[in-house]
CSV table of C-alpha atoms and ligand atoms in Angstrom, one decimal:
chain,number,residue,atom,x,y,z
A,63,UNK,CA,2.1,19.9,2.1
A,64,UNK,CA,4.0,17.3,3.1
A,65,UNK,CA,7.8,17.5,4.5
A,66,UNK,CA,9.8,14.7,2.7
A,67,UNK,CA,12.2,13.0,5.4
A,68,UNK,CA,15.4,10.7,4.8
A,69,UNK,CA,14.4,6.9,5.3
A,70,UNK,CA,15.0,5.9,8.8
A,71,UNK,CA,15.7,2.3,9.8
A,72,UNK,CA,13.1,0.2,11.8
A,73,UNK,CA,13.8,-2.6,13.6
A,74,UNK,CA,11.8,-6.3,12.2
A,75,UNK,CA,9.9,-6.1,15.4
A,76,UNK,CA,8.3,-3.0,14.0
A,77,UNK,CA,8.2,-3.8,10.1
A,78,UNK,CA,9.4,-6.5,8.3
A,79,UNK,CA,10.3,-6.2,4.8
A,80,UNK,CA,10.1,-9.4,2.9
A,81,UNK,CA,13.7,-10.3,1.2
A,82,UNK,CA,13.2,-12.7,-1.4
A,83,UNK,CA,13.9,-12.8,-5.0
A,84,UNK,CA,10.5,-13.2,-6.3
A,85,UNK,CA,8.7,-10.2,-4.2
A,86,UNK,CA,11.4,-8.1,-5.5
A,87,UNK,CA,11.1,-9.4,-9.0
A,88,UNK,CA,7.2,-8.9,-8.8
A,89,UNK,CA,7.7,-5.4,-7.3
A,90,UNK,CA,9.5,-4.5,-10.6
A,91,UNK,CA,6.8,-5.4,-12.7
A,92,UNK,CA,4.3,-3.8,-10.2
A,93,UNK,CA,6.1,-0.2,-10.1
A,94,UNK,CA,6.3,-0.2,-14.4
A,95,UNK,CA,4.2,2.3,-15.9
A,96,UNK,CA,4.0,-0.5,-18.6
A,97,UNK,CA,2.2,-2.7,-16.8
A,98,UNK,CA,-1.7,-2.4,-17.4
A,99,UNK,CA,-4.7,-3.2,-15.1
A,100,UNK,CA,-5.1,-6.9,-15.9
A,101,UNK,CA,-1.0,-7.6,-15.2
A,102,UNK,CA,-1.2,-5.2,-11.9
A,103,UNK,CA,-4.0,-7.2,-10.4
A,104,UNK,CA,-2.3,-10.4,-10.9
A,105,UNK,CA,0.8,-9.5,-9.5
A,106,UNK,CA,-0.8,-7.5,-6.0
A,107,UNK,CA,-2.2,-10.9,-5.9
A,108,UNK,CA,0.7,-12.8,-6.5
A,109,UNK,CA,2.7,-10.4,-4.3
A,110,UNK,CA,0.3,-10.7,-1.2
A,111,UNK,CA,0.4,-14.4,-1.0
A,112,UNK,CA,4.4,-14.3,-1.0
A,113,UNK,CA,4.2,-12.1,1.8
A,114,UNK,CA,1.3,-13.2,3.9
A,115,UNK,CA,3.5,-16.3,4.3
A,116,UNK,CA,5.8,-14.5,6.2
A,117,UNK,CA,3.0,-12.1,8.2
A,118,UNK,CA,1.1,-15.2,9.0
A,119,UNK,CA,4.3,-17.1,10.4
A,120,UNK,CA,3.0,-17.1,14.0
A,121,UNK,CA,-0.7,-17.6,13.8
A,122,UNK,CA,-1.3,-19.7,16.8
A,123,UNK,CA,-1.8,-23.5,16.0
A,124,UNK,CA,-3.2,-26.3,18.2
A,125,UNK,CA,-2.8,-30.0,18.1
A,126,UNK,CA,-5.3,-32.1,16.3
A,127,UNK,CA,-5.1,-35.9,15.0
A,128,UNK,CA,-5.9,-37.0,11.3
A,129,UNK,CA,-6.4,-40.3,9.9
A,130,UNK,CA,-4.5,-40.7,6.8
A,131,UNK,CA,-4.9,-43.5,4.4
A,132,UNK,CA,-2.4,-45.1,5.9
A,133,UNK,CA,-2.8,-44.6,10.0
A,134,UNK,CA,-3.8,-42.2,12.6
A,135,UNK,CA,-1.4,-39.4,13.4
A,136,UNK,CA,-0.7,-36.2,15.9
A,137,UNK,CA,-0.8,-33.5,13.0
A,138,UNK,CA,-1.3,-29.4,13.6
A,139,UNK,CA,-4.2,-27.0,12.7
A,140,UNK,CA,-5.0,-23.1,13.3
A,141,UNK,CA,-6.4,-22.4,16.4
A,142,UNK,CA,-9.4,-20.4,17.8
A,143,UNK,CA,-12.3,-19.0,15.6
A,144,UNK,CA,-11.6,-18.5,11.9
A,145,UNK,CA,-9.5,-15.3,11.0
A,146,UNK,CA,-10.4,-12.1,10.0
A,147,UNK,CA,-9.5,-10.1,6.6
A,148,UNK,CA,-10.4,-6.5,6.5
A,149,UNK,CA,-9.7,-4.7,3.3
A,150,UNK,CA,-9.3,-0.9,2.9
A,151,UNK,CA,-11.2,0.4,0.2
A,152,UNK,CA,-10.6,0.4,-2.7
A,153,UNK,CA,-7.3,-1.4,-3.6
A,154,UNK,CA,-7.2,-3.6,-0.4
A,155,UNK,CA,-9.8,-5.7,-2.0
A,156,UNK,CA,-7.4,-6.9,-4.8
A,157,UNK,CA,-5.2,-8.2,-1.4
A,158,UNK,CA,-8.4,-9.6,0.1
A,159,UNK,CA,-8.9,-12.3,-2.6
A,160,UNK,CA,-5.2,-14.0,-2.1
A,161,UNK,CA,-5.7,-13.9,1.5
A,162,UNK,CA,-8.8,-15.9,0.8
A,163,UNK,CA,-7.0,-18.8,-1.4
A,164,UNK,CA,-4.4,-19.2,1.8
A,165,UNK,CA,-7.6,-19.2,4.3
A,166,UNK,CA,-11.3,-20.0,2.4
A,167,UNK,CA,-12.7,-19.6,5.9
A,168,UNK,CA,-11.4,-15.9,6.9
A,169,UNK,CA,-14.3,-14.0,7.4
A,170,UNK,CA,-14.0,-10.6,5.7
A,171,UNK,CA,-14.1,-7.1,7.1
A,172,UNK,CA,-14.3,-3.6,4.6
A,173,UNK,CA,-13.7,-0.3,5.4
A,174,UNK,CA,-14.2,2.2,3.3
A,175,UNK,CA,-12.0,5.3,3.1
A,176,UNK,CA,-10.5,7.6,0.4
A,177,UNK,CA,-7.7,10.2,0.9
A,178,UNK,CA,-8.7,13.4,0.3
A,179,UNK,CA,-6.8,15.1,-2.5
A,180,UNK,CA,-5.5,18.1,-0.3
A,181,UNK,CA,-5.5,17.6,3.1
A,182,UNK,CA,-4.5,14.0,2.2
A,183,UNK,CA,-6.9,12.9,5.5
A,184,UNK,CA,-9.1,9.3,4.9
A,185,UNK,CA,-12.6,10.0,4.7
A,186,UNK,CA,-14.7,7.3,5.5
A,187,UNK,CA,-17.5,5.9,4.4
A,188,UNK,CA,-18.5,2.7,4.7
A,189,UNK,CA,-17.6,-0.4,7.6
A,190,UNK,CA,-19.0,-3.8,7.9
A,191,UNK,CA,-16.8,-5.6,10.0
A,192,UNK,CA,-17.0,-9.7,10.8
A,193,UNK,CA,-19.3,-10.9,14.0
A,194,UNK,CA,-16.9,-11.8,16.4
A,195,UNK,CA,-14.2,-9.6,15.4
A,196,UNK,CA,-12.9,-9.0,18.9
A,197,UNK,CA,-12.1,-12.6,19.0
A,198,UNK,CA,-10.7,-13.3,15.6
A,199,UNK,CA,-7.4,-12.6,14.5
A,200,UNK,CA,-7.6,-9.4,12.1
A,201,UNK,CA,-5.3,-8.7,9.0
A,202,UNK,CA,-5.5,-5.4,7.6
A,203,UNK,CA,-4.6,-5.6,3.9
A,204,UNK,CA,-4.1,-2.1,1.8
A,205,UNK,CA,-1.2,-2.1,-0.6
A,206,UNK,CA,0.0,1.3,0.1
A,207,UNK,CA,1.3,2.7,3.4
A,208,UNK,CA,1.8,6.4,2.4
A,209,UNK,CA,1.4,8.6,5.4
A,210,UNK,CA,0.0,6.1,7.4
A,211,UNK,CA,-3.5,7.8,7.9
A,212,UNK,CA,-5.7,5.1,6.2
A,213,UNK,CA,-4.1,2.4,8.1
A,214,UNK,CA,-4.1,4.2,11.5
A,215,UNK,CA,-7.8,5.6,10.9
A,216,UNK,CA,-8.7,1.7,10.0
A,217,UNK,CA,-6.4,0.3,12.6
A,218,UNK,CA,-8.5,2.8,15.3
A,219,UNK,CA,-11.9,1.3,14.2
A,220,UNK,CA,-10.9,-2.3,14.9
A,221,UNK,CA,-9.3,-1.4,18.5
A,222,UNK,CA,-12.9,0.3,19.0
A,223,UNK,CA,-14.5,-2.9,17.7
A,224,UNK,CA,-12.2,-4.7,20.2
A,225,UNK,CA,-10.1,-6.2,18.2
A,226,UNK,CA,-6.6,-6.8,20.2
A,227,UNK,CA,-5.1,-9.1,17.4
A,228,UNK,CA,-4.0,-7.5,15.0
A,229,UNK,CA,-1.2,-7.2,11.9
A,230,UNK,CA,-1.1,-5.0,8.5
A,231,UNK,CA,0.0,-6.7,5.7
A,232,UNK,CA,1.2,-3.9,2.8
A,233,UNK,CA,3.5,-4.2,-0.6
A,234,UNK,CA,4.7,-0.6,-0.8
A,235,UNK,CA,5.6,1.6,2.3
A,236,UNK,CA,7.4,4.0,3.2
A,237,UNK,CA,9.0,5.8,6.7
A,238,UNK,CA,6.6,8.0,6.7
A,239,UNK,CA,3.7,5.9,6.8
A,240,UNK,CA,5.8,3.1,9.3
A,241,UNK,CA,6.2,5.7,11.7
A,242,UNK,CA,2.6,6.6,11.9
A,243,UNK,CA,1.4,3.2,12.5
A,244,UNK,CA,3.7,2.2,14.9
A,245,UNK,CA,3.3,5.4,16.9
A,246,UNK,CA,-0.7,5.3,17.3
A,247,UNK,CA,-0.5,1.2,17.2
A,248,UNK,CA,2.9,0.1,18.7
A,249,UNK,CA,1.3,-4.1,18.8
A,250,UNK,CA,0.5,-4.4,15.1
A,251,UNK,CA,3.1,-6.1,13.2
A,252,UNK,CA,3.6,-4.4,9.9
A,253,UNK,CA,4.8,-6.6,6.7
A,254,UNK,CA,5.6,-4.8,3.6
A,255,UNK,CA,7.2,-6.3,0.3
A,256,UNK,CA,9.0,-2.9,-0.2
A,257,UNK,CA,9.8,0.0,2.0
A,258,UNK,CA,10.7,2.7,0.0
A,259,UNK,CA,12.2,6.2,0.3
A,260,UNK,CA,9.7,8.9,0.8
A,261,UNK,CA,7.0,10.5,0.0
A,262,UNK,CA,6.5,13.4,-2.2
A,263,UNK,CA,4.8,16.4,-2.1
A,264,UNK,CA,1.4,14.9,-2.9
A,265,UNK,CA,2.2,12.6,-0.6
A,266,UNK,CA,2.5,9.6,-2.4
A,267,UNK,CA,5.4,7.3,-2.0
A,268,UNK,CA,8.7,7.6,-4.2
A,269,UNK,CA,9.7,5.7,-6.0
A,270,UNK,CA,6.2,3.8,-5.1
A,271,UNK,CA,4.0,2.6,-8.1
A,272,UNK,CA,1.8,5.3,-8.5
A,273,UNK,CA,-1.8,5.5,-7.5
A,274,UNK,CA,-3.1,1.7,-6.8
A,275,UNK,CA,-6.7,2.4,-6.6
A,276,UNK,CA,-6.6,3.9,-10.3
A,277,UNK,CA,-3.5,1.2,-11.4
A,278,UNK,CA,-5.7,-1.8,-10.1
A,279,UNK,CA,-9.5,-0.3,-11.5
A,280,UNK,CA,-8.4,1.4,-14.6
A,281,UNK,CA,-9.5,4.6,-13.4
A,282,UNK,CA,-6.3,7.0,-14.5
B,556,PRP,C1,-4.8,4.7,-1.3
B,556,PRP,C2,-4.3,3.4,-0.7
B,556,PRP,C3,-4.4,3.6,0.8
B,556,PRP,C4,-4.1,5.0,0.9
B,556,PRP,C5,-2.7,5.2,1.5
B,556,PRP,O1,-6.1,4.7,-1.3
B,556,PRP,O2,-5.0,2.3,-1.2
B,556,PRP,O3,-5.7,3.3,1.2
B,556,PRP,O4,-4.2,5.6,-0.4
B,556,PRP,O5,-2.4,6.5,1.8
B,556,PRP,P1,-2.2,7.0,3.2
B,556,PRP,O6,-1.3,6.0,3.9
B,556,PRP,O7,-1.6,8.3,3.0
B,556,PRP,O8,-3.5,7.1,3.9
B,556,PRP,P2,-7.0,5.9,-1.9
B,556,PRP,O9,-7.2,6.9,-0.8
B,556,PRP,O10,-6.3,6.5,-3.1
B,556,PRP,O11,-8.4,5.3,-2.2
B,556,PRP,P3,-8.7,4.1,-3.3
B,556,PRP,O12,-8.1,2.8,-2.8
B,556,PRP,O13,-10.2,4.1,-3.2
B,556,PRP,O14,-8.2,4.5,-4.6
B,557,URA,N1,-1.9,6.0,-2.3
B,557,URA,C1,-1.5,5.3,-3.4
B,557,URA,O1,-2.2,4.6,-4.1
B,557,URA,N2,-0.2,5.5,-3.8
B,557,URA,C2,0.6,6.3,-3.1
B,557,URA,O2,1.8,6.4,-3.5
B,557,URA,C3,0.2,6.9,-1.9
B,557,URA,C4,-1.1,6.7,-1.6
């Protein structure tokens, strides 16, 4: 069982919540009960490139030159090997896809885990991760951060892979789940589009948006 706690308040270095009008607008939509398979995928989508604009804000960058039709200029590209997106199984893979449309040459990582319905533990059971992980830098996309264990458990393969560069990207968390990551991974920048209360006694998050494995696949 687990113990609801009161919210607690994390500094920006440890999670930043995005504050904008249209992520909170989206999230709306996202938490309805109204809101069917089709709509839900569109707006995780939708919701993950709003917020992977903030998450990505300090990707390194280098200097380049491009000719343009009308002369040559100093201009500014992404440094170092192409990026890494990893998706946790199964509802990262609906943030995947917009990660992809803001960089076609990520190479993509999954890893495989479910919660298990009483201990609330991942189990995993699949990982293919990117050659050249190690080197790439590694965005861990899931939309829910309930009590943490999924990211932490996926966060712990890609330190073993030797990944050292690494951020989670999330729409709903919760304190919970915050706390968890930041303990067992104090580097990775987490960005949420929500932080909510708490979670409940089946540990999902309230007020959250329900299960989004079975909200995204149609699997309730
Ligand atoms: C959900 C979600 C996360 C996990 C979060 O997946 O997509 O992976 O729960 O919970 P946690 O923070 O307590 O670990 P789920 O296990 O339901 O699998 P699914 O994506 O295959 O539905
Ligand atoms: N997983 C979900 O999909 N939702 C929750 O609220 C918690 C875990």
């Amino acid at each position: 069982m687990v113990v609801t706690q009161a919210s607690e308040n994390f500094p920006t270095s440890v999670v930043n919540v995005v504050d904008h009008p249209l992520v909170a607008h989206k999230i709306t939509l996202l938490r309805s009960i109204e809101t069917g398979p089709a709509e839900f995928r569109a707006l995780c989508g939708e919701v993950t490139l709003l917020i992977a604009y903030e998450a990505l804000r300090d990707l390194p960058t280098s200097a380049t030159s491009v000719t343009t039709p009308i002369t040559d200029t100093e201009s500014t590209e992404l440094a170092g090997i192409a990026p890494s997106v990893v998706g946790i199984l199964r509802a990262g893979l609906v943030m995947v896809d917009a990660i992809l449309t803001l960089l076609p040459q990520a190479r993509v990582g999954h890893l495989g885990m479910y919660r298990d319905p009483d201990t609330h533990q991942p189990v995993p059971y699949y990982n293919k991760l990117p050659v050249n992980i190690d080197r790439r830098e590694v965005i861990v996309v899931d939309p829910m951060l309930a009590t943490g264990g999924s990211a932490v458990a996926a966060l712990d393969s890609l330190v073993e892979a030797g990944c050292t560069k690494l951020r989670l990207l999330s729409i709903i968390g919760c304190p919970e789940g915050v706390k968890a990551v930041h303990d067992a991974h104090p580097d990775v920048p987490i960005t949420l589009a929500a932080l909510d209360d708490r979670l409940n006694e089946n540990a999902y998050i309230v007020p959250g948006l329900g299960d989004a494995g079975d909200r995204i696949y149609g699997t309730l």
